Tab-separated table of C-alpha atoms in Angstrom:
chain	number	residue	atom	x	y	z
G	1389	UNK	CA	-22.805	-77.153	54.599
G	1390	UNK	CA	-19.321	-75.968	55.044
G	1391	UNK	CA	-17.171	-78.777	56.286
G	1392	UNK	CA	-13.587	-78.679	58.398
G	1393	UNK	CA	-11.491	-81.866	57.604
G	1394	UNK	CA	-9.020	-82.271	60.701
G	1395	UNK	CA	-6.140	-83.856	57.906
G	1396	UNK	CA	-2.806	-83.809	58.799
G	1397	UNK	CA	-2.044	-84.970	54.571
G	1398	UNK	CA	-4.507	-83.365	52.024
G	1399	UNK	CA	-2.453	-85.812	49.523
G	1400	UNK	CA	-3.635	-88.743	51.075
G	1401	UNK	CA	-6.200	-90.865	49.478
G	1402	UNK	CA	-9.153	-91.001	52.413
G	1403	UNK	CA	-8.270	-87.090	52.782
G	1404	UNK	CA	-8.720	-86.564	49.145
G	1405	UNK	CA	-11.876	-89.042	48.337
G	1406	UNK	CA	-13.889	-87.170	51.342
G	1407	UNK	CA	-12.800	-83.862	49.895
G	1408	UNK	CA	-14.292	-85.149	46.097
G	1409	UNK	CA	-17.613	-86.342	47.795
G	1410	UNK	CA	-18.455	-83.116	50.115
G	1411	UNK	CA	-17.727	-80.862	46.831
G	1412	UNK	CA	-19.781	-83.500	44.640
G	1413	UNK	CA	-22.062	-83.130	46.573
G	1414	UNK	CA	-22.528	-79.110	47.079
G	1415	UNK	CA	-20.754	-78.727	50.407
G	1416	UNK	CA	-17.904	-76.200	50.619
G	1417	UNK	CA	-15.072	-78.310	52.522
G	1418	UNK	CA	-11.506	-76.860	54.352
G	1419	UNK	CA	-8.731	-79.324	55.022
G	1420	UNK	CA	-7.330	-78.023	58.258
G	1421	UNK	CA	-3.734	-79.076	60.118
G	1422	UNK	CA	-5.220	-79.992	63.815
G	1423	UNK	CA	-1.488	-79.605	64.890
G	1424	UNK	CA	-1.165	-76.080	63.616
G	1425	UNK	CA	-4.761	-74.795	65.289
G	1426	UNK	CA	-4.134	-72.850	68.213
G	1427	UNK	CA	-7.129	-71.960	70.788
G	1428	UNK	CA	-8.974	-69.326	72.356
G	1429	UNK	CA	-9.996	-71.343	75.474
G	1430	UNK	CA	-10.260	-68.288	78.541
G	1431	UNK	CA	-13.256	-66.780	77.657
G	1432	UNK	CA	-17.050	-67.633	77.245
G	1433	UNK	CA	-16.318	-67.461	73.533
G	1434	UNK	CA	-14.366	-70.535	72.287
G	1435	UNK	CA	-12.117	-69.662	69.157
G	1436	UNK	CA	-10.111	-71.865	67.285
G	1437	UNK	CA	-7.585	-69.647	64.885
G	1438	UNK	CA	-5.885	-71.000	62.132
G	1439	UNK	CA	-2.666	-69.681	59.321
G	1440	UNK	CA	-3.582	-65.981	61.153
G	1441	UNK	CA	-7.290	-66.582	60.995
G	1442	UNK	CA	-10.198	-67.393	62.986
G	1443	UNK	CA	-12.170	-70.101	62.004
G	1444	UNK	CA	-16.016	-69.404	61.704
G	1445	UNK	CA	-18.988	-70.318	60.322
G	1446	UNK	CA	-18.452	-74.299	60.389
G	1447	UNK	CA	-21.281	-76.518	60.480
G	1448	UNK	CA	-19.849	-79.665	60.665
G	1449	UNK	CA	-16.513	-81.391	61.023
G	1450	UNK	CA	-14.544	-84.625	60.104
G	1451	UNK	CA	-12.002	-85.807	62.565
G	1452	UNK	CA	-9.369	-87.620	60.608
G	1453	UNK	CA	-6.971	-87.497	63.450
G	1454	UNK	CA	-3.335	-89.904	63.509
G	1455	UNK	CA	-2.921	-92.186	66.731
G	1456	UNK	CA	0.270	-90.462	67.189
G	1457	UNK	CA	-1.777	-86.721	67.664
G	1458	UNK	CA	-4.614	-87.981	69.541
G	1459	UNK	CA	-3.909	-85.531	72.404
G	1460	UNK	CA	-3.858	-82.384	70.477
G	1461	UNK	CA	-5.923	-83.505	67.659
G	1462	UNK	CA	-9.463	-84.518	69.820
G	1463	UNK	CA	-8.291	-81.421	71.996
G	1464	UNK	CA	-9.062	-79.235	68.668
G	1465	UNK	CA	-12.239	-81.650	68.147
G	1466	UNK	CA	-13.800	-80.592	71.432
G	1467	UNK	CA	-13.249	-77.402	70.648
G	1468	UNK	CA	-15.064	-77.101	67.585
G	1469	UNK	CA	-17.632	-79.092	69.589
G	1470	UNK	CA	-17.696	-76.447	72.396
G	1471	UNK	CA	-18.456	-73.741	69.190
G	1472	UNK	CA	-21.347	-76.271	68.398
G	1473	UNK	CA	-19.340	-77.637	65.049
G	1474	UNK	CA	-21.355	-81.186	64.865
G	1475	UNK	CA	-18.811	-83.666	64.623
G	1476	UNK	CA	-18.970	-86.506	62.775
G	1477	UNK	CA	-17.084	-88.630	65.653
G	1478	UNK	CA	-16.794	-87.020	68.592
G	1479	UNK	CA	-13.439	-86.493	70.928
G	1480	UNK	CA	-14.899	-88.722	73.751
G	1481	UNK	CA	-15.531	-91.468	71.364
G	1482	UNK	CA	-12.529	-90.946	69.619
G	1483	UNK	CA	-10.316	-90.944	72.863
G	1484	UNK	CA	-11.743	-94.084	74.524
G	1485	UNK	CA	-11.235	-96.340	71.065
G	1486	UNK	CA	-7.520	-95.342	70.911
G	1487	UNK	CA	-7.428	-96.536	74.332
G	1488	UNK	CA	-7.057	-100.099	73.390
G	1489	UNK	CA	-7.350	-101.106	77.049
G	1490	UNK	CA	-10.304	-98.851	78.019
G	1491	UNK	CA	-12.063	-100.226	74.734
G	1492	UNK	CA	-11.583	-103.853	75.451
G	1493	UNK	CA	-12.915	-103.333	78.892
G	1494	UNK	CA	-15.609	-101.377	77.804
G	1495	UNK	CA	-16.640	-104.223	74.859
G	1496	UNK	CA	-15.471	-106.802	77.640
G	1497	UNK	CA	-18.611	-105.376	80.131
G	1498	UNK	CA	-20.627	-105.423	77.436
G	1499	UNK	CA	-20.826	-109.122	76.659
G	1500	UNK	CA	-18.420	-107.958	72.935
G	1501	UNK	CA	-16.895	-111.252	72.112
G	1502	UNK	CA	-12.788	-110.644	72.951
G	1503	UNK	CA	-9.936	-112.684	72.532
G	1504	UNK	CA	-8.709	-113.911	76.036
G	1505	UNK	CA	-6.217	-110.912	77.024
G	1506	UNK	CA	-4.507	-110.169	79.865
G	1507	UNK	CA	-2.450	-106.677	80.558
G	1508	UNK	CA	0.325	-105.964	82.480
G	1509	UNK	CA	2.905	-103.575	83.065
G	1510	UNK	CA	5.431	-105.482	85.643
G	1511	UNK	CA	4.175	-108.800	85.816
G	1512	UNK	CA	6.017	-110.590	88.898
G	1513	UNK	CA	4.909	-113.825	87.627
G	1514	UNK	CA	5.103	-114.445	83.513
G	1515	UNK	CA	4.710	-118.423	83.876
G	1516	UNK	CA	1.118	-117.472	85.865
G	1517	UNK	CA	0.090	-114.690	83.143
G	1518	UNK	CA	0.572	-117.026	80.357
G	1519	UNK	CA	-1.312	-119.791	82.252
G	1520	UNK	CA	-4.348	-117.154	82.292
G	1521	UNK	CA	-4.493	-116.490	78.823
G	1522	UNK	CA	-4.600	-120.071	77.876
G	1523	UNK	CA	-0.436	-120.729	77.646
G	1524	UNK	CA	1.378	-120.513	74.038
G	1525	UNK	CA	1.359	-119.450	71.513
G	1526	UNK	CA	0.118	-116.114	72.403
G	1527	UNK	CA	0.379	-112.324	70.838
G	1528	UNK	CA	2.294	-109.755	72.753
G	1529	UNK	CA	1.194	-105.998	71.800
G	1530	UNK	CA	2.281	-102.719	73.107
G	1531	UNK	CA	-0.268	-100.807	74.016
G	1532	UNK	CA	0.567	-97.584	72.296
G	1533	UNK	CA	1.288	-99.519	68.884
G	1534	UNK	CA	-0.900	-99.043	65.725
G	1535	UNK	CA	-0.935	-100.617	62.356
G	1536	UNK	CA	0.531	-103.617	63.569
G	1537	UNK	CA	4.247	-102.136	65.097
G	1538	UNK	CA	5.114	-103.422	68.217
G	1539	UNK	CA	3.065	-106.960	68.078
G	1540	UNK	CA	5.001	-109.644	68.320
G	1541	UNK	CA	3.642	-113.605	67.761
G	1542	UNK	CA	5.110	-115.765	70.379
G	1543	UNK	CA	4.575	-119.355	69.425
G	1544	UNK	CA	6.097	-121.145	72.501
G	1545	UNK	CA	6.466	-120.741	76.281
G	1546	UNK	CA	9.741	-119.685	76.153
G	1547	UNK	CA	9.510	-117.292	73.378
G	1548	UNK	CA	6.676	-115.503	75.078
G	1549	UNK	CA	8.715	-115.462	78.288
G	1550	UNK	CA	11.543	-113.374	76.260
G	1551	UNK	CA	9.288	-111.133	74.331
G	1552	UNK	CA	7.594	-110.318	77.943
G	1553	UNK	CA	11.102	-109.682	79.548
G	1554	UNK	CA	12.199	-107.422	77.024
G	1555	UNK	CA	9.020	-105.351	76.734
G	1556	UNK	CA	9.712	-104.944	80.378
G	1557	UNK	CA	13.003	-103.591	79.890
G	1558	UNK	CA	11.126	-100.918	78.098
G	1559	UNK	CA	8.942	-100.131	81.285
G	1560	UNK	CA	6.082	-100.671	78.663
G	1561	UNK	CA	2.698	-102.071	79.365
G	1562	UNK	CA	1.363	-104.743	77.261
G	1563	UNK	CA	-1.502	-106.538	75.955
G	1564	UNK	CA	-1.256	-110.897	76.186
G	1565	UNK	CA	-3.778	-112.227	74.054
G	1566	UNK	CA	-4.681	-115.642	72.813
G	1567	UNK	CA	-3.524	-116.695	69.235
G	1568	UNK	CA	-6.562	-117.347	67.179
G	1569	UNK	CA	-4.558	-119.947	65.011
G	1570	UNK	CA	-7.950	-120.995	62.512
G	1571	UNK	CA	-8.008	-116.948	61.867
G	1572	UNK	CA	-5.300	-118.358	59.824
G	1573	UNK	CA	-3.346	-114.441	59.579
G	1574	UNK	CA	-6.982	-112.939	58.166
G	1575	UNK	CA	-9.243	-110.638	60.033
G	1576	UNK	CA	-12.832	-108.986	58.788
G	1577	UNK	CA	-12.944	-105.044	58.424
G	1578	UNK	CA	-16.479	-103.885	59.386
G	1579	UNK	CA	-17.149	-100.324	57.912
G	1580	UNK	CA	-19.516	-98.877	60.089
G	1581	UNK	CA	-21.477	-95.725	59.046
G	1582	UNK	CA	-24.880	-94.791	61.432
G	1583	UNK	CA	-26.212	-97.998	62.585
G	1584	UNK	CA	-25.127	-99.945	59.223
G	1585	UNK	CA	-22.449	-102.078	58.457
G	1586	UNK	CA	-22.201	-100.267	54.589
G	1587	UNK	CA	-19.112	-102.487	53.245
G	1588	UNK	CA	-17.034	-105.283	54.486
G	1589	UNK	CA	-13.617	-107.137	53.656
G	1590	UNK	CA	-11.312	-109.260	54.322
G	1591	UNK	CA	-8.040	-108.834	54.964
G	1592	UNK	CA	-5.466	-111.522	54.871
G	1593	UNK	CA	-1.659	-111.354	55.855
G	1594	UNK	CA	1.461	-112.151	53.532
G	1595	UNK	CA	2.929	-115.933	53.346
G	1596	UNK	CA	4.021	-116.101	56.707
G	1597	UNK	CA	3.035	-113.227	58.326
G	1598	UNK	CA	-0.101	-113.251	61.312
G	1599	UNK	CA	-0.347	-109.854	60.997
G	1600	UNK	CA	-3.149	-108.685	58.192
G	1601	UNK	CA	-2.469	-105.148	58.200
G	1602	UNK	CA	-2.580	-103.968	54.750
G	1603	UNK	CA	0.179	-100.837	55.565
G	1604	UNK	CA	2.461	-104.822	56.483
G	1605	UNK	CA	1.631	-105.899	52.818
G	1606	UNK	CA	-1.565	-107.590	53.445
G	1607	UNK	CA	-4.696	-108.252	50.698
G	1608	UNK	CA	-8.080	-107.325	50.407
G	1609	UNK	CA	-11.061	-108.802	49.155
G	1610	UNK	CA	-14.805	-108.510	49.692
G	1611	UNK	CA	-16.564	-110.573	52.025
G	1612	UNK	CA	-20.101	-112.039	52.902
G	1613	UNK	CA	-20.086	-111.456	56.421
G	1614	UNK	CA	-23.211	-113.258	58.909
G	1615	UNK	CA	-25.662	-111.423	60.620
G	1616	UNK	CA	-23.602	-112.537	63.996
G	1617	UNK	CA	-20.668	-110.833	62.770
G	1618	UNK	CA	-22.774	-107.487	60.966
G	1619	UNK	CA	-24.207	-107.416	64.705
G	1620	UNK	CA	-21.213	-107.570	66.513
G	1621	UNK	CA	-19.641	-105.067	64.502
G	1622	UNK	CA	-22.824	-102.705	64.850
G	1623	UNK	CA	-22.710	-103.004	68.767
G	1624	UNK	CA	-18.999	-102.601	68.780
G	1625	UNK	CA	-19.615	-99.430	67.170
G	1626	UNK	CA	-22.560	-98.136	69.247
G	1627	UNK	CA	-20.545	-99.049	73.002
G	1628	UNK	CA	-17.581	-96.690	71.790
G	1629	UNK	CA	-19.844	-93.785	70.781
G	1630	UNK	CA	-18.831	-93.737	67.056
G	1631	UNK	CA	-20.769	-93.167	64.566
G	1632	UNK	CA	-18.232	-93.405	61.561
G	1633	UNK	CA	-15.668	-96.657	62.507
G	1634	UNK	CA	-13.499	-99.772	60.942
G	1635	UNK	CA	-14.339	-102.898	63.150
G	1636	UNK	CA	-11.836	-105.414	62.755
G	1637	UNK	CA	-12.876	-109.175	63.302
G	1638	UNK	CA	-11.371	-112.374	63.813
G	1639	UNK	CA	-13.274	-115.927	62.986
G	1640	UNK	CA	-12.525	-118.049	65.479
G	1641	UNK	CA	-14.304	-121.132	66.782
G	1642	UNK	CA	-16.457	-119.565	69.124
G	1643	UNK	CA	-17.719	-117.098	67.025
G	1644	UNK	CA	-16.436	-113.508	65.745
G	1645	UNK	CA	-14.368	-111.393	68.081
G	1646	UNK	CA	-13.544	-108.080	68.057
G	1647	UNK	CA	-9.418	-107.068	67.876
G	1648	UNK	CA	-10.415	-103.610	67.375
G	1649	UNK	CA	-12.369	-100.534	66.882
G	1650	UNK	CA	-10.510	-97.778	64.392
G	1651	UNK	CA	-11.894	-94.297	64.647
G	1652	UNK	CA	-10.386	-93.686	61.257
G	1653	UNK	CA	-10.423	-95.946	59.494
G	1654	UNK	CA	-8.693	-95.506	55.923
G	1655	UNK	CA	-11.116	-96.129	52.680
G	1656	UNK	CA	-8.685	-96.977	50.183
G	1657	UNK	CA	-8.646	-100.719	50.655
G	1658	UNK	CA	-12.231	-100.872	51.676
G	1659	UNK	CA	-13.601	-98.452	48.506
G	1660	UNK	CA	-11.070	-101.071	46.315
G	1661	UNK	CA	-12.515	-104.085	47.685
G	1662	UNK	CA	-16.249	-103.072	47.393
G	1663	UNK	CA	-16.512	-100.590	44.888
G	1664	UNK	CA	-18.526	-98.851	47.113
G	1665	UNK	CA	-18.261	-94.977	47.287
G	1666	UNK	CA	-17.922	-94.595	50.893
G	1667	UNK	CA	-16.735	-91.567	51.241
G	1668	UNK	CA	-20.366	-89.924	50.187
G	1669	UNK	CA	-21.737	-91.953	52.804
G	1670	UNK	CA	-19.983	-90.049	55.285
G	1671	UNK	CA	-21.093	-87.336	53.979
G	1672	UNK	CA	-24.606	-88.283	53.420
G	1673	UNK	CA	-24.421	-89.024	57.287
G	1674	UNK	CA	-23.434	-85.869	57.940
G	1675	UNK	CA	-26.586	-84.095	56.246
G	1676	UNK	CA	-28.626	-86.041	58.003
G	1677	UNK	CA	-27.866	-85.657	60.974
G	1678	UNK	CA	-25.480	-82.207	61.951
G	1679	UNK	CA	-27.207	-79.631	64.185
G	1680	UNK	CA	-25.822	-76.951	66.009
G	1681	UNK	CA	-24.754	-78.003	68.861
G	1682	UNK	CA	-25.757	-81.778	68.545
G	1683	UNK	CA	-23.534	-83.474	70.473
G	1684	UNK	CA	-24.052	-85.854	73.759
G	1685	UNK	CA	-20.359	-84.583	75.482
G	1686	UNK	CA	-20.692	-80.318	73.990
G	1687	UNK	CA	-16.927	-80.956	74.488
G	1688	UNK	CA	-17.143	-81.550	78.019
G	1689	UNK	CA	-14.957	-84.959	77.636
């Protein structure tokens, strides 16, 4: 196969791993700057040119594209798509997860356990909000924030009420969820590859610190997750159209719910914590399955 990699950082490690298994593997692979593509899209005959060049011949791509280029990055994606590039997620799928609000609602209609959240841009009443979610404490998110920036842990009523104020000064809208206090600052990444759950771990905050992001300092360890939690994570997966996804989990006492569905997901921690070579599986997906022109959306997303 010949393989793009939409990579804004060749140096980085998930860049690099995928890289090691495509050409391990016999595929010829291209790391390509989404950002620095620019598009043919007037004519029956969808180009994408790149460095002075067109780019041809593809069979398949990887999407590794930052939160902060969605726009540009899954516009690139459904181009490749409209050439008939399989993609290994595709734009639509990629697009609603980094929509945290369209995901929730979407794993919300589903019957995806959730933590109780509400959203709101301007609320009138803040005393009436909080009473929805279940009262303090609560967690207070932006909605464009990623990798734990811009969540704040409110542990009273009046704390809550502040951090609400001021994230309306910033004509912001915001996320209200309930604090799942026996979580006790860990969550559960769920690697999802196909229809399998192929590695799990858990990831637990710093001393004093509810967020377990492991860019924030947190730890990771492997994890025996249940087949209620492998399930959820599998479903999760399936209802935002991805086929290649981190799942984060929280325990709580009514079973696992979902915080989040990452479209990508970094391997680092999750290669480290189950020796697992992950990266080939993602590739081994990809031989399975790319076609020309397999894909539900053909970029029409």
């Amino acid at each position: 196969m010949k393989i793009a990699l939409l990579s804004r950082g060749p140096e980085l490690y998930s860049t690099r791993r995928i890289v090691e298994a495509a050409e391990q593997r016999g595929h010829q692979i291209e790391v390509i700057d989404a950002l620095r593509c620019y598009m043919n899209i007037s004519s029956m005959n969808p180009q994408i040119h790149y460095k002075g060049e067109l780019l041809e011949g593809f069979d398949a791509v990887i999407p590794r594209i930052g939160a902060s280029v969605t726009f540009y990055g899954t516009a690139v994606l459904r181009q490749f798509e409209m050439m008939g590039v399989y993609p290994l997620n595709e734009s639509v799928a990629i697009s609603r997860s980094r929509d945290k609000l369209r995901s929730l609602q979407l794993l919300s209609r589903k019957g995806i356990g959730l933590p109780v959240t509400g959203f709101a841009h301007c609320p009138d009443d803040i005393d009436d909000m909080l009473q929805m979610v279940g009262g303090a404490p609560v967690v207070v998110k932006l909605l464009e924030g990623t990798q734990g920036v811009g969540v704040v842990l409110a542990e009273t009523h009046s704390a809550a009420e502040s951090v609400i104020q001021a994230f309306q000064g910033l004509k912001a809208n915001i996320l209200v969820q309930e604090f799942i206090r026996e979580a006790k600052g860990a969550d559960i990444r769920c690697f999802v590859v196909g229809n399998k759950v192929v590695a799990a771990m858990k990831r637990q905050g710093k001393e004093g610190e509810f967020r377990s992001n492991l860019h924030r300092g947190g730890s990771s360890t492997l994890v025996r997750i249940t087949p209620e939690e492998r399930s959820t994570a599998i479903r999760a997966a399936k209802i935002m159209g991805l086929n290649v996804c981190g799942v984060d989990l929280l325990r709580s006492n009514h079973g696992p719910v979902v915080m989040e569905v990452n479209s990508s997901p970094g391997l680092e921690g999750i290669e480290a914590a189950s020796a697992k070579d992950i990266a080939s599986l993602m590739i081994e997906f990809l031989e399975k399955n790319h076609k020309p022109h397999r894909t539900s959306t053909r970029g029409k997303g």
